[in-house]
Coordinates of C-alpha atoms in Angstrom, one line a residue:
X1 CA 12.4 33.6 -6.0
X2 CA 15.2 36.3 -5.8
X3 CA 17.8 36.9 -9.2
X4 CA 20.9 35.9 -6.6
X5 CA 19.5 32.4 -6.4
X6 CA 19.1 32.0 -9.7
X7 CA 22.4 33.4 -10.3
X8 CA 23.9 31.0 -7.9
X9 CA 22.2 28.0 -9.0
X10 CA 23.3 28.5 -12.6
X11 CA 26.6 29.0 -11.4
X12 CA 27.2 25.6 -11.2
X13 CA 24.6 24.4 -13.3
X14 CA 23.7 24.6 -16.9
X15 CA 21.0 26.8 -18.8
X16 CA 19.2 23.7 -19.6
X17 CA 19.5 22.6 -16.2
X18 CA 17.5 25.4 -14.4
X19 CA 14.1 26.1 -16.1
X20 CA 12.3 29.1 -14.7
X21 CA 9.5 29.4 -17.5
X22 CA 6.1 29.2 -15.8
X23 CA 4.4 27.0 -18.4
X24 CA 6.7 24.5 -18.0
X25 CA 6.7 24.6 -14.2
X26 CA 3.5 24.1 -13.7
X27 CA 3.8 21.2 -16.2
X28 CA 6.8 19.6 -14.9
X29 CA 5.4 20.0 -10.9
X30 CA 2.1 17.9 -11.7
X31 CA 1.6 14.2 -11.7
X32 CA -1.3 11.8 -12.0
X33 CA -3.5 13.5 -9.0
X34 CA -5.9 14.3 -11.5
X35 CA -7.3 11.0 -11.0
X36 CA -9.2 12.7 -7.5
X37 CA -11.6 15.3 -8.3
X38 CA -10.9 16.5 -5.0
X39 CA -6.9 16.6 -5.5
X40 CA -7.5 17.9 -9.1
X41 CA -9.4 21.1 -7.4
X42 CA -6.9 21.7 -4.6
X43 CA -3.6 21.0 -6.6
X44 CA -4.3 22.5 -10.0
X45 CA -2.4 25.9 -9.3
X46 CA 0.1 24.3 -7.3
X47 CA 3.5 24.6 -8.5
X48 CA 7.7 25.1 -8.2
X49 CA 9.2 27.9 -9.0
X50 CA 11.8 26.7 -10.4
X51 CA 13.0 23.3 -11.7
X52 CA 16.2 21.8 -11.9
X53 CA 18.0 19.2 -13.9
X54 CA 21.1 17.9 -12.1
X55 CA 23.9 15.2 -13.4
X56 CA 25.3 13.8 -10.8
X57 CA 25.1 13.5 -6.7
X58 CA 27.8 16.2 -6.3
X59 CA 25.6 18.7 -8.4
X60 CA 22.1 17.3 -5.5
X61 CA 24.9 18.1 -2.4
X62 CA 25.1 21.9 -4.1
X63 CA 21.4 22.0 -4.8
X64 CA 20.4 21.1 -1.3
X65 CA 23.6 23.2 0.4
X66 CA 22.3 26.1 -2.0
X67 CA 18.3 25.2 -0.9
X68 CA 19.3 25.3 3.0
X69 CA 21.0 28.0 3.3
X70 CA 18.0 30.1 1.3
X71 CA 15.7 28.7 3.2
X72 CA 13.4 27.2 0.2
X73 CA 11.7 24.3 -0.8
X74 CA 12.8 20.9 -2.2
X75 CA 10.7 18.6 -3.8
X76 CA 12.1 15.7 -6.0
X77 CA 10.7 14.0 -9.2
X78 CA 11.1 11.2 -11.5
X79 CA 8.1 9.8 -14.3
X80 CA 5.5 11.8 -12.0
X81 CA 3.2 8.6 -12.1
X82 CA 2.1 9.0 -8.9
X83 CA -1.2 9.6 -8.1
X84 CA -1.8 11.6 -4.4
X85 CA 0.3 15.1 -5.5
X86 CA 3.7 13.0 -4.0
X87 CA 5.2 15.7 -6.5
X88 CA 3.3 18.9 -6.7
X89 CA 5.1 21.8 -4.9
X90 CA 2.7 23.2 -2.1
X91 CA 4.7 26.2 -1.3
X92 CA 6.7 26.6 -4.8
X93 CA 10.3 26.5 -4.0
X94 CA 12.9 24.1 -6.0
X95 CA 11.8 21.0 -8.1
X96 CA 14.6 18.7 -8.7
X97 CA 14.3 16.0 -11.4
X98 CA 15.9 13.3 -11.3
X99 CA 15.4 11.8 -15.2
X100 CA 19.4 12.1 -15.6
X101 CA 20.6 10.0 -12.6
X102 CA 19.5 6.8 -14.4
X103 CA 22.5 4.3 -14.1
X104 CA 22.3 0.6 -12.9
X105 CA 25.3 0.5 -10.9
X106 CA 25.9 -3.0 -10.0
X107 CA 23.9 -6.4 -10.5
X108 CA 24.4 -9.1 -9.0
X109 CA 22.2 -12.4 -7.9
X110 CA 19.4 -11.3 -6.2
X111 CA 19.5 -7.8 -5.9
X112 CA 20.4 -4.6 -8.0
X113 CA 21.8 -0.8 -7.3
X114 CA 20.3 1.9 -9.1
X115 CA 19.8 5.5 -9.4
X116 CA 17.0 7.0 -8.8
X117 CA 16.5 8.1 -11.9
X118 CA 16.4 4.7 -13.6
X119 CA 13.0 4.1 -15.0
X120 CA 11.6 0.5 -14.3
X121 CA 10.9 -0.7 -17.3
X122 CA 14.3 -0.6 -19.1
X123 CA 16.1 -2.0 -15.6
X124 CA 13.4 -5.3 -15.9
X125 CA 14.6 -5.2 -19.4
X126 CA 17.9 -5.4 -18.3
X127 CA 17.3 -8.2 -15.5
X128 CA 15.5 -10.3 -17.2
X129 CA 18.0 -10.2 -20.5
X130 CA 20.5 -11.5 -17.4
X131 CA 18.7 -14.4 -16.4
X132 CA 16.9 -12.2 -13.4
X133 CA 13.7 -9.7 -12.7
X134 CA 12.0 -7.3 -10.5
X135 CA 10.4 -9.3 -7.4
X136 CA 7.6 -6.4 -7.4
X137 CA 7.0 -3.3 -10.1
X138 CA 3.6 -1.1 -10.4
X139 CA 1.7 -1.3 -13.9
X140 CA 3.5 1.7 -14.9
X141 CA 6.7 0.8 -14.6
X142 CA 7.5 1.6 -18.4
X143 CA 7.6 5.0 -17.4
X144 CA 8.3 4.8 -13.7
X145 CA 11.1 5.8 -11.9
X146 CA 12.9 3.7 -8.9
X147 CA 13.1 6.9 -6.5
X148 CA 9.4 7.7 -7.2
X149 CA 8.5 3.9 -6.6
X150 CA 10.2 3.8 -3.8
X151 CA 9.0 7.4 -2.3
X152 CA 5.9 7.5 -3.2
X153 CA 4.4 3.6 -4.2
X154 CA 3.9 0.7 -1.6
X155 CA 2.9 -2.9 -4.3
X156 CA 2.0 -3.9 -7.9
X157 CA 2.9 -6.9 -9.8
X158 CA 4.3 -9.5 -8.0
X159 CA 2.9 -8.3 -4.6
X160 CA 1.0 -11.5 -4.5
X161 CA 4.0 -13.5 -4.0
X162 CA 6.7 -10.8 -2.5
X163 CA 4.2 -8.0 -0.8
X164 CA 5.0 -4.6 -0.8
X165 CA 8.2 -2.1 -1.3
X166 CA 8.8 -2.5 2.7
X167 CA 8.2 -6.5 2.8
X168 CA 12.3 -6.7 1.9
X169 CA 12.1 -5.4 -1.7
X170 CA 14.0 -3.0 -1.0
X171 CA 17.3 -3.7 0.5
X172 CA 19.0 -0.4 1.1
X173 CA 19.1 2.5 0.4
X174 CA 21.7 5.9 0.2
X175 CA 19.8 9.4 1.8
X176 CA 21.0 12.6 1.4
X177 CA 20.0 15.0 4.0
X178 CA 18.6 18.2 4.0
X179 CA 21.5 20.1 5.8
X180 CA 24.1 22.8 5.8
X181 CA 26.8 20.1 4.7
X182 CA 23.9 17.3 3.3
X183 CA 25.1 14.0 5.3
X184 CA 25.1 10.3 2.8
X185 CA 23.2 8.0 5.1
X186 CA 23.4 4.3 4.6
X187 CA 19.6 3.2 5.4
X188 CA 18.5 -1.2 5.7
X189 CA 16.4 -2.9 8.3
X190 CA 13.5 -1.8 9.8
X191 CA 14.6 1.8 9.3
X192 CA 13.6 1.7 5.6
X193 CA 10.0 2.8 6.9
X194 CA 11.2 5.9 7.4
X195 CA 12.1 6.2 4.0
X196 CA 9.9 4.2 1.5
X197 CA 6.8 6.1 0.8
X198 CA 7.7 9.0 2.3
X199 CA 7.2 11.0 -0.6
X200 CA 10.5 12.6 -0.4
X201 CA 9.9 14.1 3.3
X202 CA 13.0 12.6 5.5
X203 CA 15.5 12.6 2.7
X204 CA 16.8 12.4 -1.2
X205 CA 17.2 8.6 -2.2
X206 CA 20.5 8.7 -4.0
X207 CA 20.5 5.3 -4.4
X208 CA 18.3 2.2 -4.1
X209 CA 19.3 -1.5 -3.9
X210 CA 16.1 -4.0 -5.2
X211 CA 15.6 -7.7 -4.5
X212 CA 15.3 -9.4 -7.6
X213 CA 14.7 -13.1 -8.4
X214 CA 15.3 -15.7 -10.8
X215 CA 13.8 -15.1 -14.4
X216 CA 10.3 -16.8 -14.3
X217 CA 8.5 -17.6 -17.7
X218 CA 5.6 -15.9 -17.5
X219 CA 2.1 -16.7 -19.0
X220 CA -0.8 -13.9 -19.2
X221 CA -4.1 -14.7 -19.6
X222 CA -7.6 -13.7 -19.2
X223 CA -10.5 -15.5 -17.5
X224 CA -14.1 -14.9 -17.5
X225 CA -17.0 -15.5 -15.3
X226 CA -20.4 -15.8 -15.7
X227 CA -21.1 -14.6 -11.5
X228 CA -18.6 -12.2 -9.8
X229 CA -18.7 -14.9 -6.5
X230 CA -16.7 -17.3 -8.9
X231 CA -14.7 -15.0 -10.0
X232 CA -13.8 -14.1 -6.5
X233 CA -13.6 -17.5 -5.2
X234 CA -11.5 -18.3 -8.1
X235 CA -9.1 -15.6 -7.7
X236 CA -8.4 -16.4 -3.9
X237 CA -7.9 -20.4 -4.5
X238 CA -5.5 -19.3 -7.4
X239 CA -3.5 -16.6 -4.4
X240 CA -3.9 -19.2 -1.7
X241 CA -2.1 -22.3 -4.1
X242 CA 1.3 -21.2 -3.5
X243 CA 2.2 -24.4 -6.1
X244 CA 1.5 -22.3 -8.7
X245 CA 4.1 -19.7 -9.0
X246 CA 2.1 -16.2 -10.3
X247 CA 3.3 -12.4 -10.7
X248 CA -0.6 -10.7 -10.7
X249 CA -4.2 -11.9 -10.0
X250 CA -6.1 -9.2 -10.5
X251 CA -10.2 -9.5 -10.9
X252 CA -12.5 -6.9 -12.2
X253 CA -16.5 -6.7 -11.4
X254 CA -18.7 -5.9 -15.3
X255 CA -18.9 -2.9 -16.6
X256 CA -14.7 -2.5 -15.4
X257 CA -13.6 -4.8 -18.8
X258 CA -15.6 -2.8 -20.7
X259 CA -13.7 0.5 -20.2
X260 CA -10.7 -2.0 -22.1
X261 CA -11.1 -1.2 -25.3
X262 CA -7.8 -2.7 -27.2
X263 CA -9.2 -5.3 -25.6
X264 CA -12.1 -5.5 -26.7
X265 CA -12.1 -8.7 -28.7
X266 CA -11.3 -10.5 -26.1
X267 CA -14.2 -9.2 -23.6
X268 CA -17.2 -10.9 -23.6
X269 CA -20.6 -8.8 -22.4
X270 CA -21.7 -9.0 -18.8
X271 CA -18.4 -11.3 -18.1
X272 CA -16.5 -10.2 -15.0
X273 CA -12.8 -11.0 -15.5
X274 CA -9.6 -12.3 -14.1
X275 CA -6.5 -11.2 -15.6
X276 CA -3.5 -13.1 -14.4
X277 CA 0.5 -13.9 -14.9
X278 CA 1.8 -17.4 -14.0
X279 CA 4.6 -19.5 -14.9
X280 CA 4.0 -21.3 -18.1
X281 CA 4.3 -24.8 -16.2
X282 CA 1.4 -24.2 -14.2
X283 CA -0.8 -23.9 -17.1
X284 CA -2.8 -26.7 -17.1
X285 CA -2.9 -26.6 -13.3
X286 CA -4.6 -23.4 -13.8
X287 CA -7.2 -24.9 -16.5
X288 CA -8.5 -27.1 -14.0
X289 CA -8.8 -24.7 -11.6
X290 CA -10.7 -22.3 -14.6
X291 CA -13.0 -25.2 -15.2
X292 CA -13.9 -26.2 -11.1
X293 CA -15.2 -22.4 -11.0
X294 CA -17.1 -22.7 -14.2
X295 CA -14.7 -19.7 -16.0
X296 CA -13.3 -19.7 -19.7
X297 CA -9.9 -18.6 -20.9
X298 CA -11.0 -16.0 -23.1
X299 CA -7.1 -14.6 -24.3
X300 CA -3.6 -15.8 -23.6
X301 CA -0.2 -14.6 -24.4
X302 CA 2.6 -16.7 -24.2
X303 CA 5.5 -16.3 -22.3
X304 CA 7.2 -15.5 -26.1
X305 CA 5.4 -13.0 -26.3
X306 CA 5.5 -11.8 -22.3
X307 CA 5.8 -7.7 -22.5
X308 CA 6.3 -7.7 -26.5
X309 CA 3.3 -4.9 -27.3
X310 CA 0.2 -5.6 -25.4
X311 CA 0.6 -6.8 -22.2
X312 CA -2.4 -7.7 -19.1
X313 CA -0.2 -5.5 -16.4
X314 CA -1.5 -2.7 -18.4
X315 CA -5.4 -3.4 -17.3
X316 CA -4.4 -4.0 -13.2
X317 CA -3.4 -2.1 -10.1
X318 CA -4.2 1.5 -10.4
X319 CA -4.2 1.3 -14.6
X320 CA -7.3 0.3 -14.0
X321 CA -8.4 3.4 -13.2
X322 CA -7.0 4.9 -16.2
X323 CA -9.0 3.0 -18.4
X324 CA -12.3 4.2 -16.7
X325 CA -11.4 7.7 -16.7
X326 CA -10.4 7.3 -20.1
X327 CA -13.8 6.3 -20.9
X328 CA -15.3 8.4 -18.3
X329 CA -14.6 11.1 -16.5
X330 CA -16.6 10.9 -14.2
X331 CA -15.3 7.6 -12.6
X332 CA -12.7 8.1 -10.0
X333 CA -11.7 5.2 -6.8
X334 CA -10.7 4.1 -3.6
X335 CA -8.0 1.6 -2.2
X336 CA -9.4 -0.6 0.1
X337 CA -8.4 -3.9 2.1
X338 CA -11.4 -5.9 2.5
X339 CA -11.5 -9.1 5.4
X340 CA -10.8 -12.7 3.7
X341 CA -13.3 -14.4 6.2
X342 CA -15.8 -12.3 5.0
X343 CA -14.8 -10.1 2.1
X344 CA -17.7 -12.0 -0.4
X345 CA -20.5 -10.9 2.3
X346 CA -18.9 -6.8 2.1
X347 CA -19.1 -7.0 -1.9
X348 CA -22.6 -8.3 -1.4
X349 CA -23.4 -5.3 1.4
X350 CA -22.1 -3.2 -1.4
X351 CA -23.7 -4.5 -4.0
X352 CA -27.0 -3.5 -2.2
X353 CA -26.3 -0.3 -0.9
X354 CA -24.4 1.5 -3.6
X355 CA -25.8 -0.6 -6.6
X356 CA -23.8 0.9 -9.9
X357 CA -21.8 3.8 -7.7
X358 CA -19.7 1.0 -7.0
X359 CA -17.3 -1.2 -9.1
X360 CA -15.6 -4.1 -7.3
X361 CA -11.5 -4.4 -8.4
X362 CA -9.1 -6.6 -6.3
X363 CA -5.6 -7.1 -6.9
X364 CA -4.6 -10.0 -4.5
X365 CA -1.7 -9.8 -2.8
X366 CA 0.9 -10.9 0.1
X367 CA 0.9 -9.1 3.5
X368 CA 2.6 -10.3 6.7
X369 CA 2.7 -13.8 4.7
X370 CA -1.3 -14.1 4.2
X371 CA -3.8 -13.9 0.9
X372 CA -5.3 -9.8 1.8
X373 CA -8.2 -9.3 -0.9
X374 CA -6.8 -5.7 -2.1
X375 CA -8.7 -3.5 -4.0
X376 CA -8.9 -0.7 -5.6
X377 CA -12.8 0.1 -6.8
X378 CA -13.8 2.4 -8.9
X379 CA -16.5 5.0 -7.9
X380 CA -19.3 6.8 -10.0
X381 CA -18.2 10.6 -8.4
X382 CA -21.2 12.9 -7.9
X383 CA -19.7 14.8 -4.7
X384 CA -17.4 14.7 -2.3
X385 CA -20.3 14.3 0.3
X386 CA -21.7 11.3 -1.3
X387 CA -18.1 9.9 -1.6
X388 CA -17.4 10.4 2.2
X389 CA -20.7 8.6 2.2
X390 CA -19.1 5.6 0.8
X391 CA -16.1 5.6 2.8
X392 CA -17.9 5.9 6.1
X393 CA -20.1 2.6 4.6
X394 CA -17.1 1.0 3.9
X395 CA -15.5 1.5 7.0
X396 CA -18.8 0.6 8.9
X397 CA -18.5 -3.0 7.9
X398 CA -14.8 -3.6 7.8
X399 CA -13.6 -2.6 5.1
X400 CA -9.9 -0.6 5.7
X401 CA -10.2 2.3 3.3
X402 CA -6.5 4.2 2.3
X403 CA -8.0 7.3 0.8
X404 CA -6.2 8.6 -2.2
X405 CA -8.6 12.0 -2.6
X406 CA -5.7 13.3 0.1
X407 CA -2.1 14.7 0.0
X408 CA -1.2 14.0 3.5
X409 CA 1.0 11.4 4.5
X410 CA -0.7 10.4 7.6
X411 CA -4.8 10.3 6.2
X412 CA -3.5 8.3 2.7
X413 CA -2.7 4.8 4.8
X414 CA 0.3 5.8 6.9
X415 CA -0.8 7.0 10.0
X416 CA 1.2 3.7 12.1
X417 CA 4.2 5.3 10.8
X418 CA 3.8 9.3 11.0
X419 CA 5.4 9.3 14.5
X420 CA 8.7 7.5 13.6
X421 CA 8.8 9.8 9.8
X422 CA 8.5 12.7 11.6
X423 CA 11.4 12.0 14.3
X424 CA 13.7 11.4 11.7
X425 CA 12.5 14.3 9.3
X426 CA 13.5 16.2 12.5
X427 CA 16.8 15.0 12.5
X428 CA 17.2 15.0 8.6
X429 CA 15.3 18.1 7.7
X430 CA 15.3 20.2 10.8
X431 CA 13.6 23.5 8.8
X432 CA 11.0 21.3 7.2
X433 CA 12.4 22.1 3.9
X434 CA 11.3 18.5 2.2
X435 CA 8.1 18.6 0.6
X436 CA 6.5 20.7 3.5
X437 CA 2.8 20.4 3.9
X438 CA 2.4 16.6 2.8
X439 CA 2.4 15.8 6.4
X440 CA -0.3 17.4 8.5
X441 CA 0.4 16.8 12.1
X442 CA 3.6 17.2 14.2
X443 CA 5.2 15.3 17.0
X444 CA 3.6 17.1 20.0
X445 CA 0.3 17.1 18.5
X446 CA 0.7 13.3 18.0
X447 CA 2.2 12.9 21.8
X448 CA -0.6 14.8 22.8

């Protein structure tokens, strides 16, 4: 990067605002893709060349004019929770952080405006202390962001009743192009796809309007199960009874529990869990439901207590994985959807083939209105061959596998949607200046 383009950016920015050190470039331009061996090879000397710290929307319009006419880079960041590289700069350039454009600008029943700065955790604070929450969050939304949920993040808690970002949880939102003059584009409707896990390649998301919902009184506990077929049976009459209103059903295959260690007092041996949120109401509804698939509450925290120190959220979804590569490194994952008429017969097929390679994790949740057995199972990692090996065994019996060992757009689960991205990165970005090289194909090729 030249001295003039320093010189100019500071020119309107701050010292503090422009950080050129290279230790603390390459720290700031990684996120969580350390979770893929594979990712963690390809990405580890990846980074921007220079970061920036911006105020306000009017200091992003100079930082993009600035970035356009230079012909360089953009990438933007919040918590850098994600876990595919969303963040990591492949062709350096500028890395704009987003941690100070953190307001909640308006509430109001069912839905909220925010920065994209704000981080999740403090804005479900907020909702909730107003009689209102989040309709879906992932498990790290104490650290998360709202732009990086929404550019890089699809589900999470609460996706068993409300689905994902693009099932109407998100509302609107406010783009900034990549132009000479950046244009504000007001963004709803069907056109959101465009947008929402994009990973920051058609636009900057100034601003994001949520749906929210009522405040529910929520109930964590955890359930276990002497046979992983009633803990799966369990887990999909507890997603299919809509009568019992629920925020996360999320089961986990022995040895997964075990990698829990502050929760180890509540984990008995060889016990394959269910860890769950419901409204408090539905309590003893649930209890019979425990007892018909011969389970046993084994830990509760009352809805008193709901997100007061520990909290269940922080064992589901990808968090999950933490926990295992916390305990060892080795251990990596997939995100699969598995078929509801047969999903018990694919864990069985598994079972067989892959024996303890293979670690069955499902987070049930909404899609197109119907019960989809998500999961995200953690893997034994030897190789990449041997992992390929699992994928193409998955595939071979049904199983829709999202790999996360990839940076590209298009081979991590959004391949319907690459042709309609990249028409309106044309229009937005015409010099492929937005996180270039996350997307690996182009419009002809895909006419082709």
């Amino acid at each position: 990067m030249s001295l003039s383009y320093i010189s100019e950016l500071k020119a309107f920015l701050t010292e503090e605002q422009v950080i050129t050190n290279p230790a603390l470039t390459q720290k700031l331009s990684r996120d969580y893709y350390w979770y893929s061996p594979i990712l963690e090879e390809e990405l580890k000397d990846k980074k921007a060349d220079v970061v920036v710290i911006p105020k306000n929307l009017v200091e992003i319009e100079q930082i993009l004019a600035l970035a356009f006419k230079h012909k360089q880079p953009v990438l933007f960041k919040g918590s850098a929770t994600g876990n595919y590289g969303q963040i990591v700069p492949l062709q350096g350039g500028i890395l704009i952080d987003t941690k100070l454009l953190n307001k909640v600008i308006e509430m109001k029943p069912g839905e909220v405006r925010v920065e994209p700065g704000v981080k999740l955790g403090m804005l479900e604070k907020s909702l909730r202390e107003n009689g209102q929450e989040l309709c879906i969050f992932p498990s790290t939304y104490l650290k998360a962001t709202a732009g990086g949920f929404v550019s890089g993040g699809s589900g999470g808690i609460g996706s068993i009743t409300w689905g994902n970002l693009w099932d109407g949880n998100v509302i609107e939102l406010t783009i900034l192009t990549m132009e000479e003059k950046p244009n504000k584009l007001i963004i709803s409707g069907n056109e959101l796809l465009n947008y929402i896990h994009s990973y920051g390649t058609t636009g900057f998301i100034a601003e994001i309007v949520f749906r929210t919902s009522e405040k529910t009184e929520w109930t964590q506990k955890i359930v276990a199960f002497e046979k992983l077929e009633d803990s799966l049976r369990f887990s999909e009459e507890l997603a299919y009874e809509f009568a019992i209103q629920k925020r996360s059903v999320s089961t986990c295959e022995w040895p997964i529990p075990s990698f829990f260690k502050p929760l180890s007092k509540f984990i008995q041996e060889d016990k394959h869990i269910v860890i769950i949120e419901i409204n408090e109401e539905a309590c003893d509804q649930l209890q019979r439901l425990v007892e018909e698939w011969n389970g046993k509450v084994t830990h509760t925290i009352p809805a008193e207590q709901y997100h007061k120190g520990l909290t269940l959220s922080d064992y589901t979804w990808n968090h999950t994985t933490l926990w295992a590569l916390n305990a060892n490194e080795q251990m990596t994952y997939l995100q699969a959807s598995f078929d509801l008429n047969r999903y018990i017969d694919q864990v069985e097929l598994i079972q067989k083939q892959f024996k303890d390679e293979f670690y069955q994790h499902f987070d049930w949740m909404l899609m197109d209105g119907k019960v989809v057995p998500q999961s995200i199972p953690l893997i034994r990692f030897t190789t990449k061959e041997r992992l390929d090996e699992i994928v193409c065994f998955c595939e071979s019996i049904g199983i829709k596998i999202f790999n996360p060992h990839t940076y590209l757009l298009e081979e991590g689960g959004w391949e319907a949607h690459i042709s309609s991205v990249l028409r309106t990165k044309e229009k937005n970005d015409p010099h492929d200046l937005l996180n270039p090289g996350k997307i690996g194909v182009t419009l002809s090729e895909i006419v082709d």
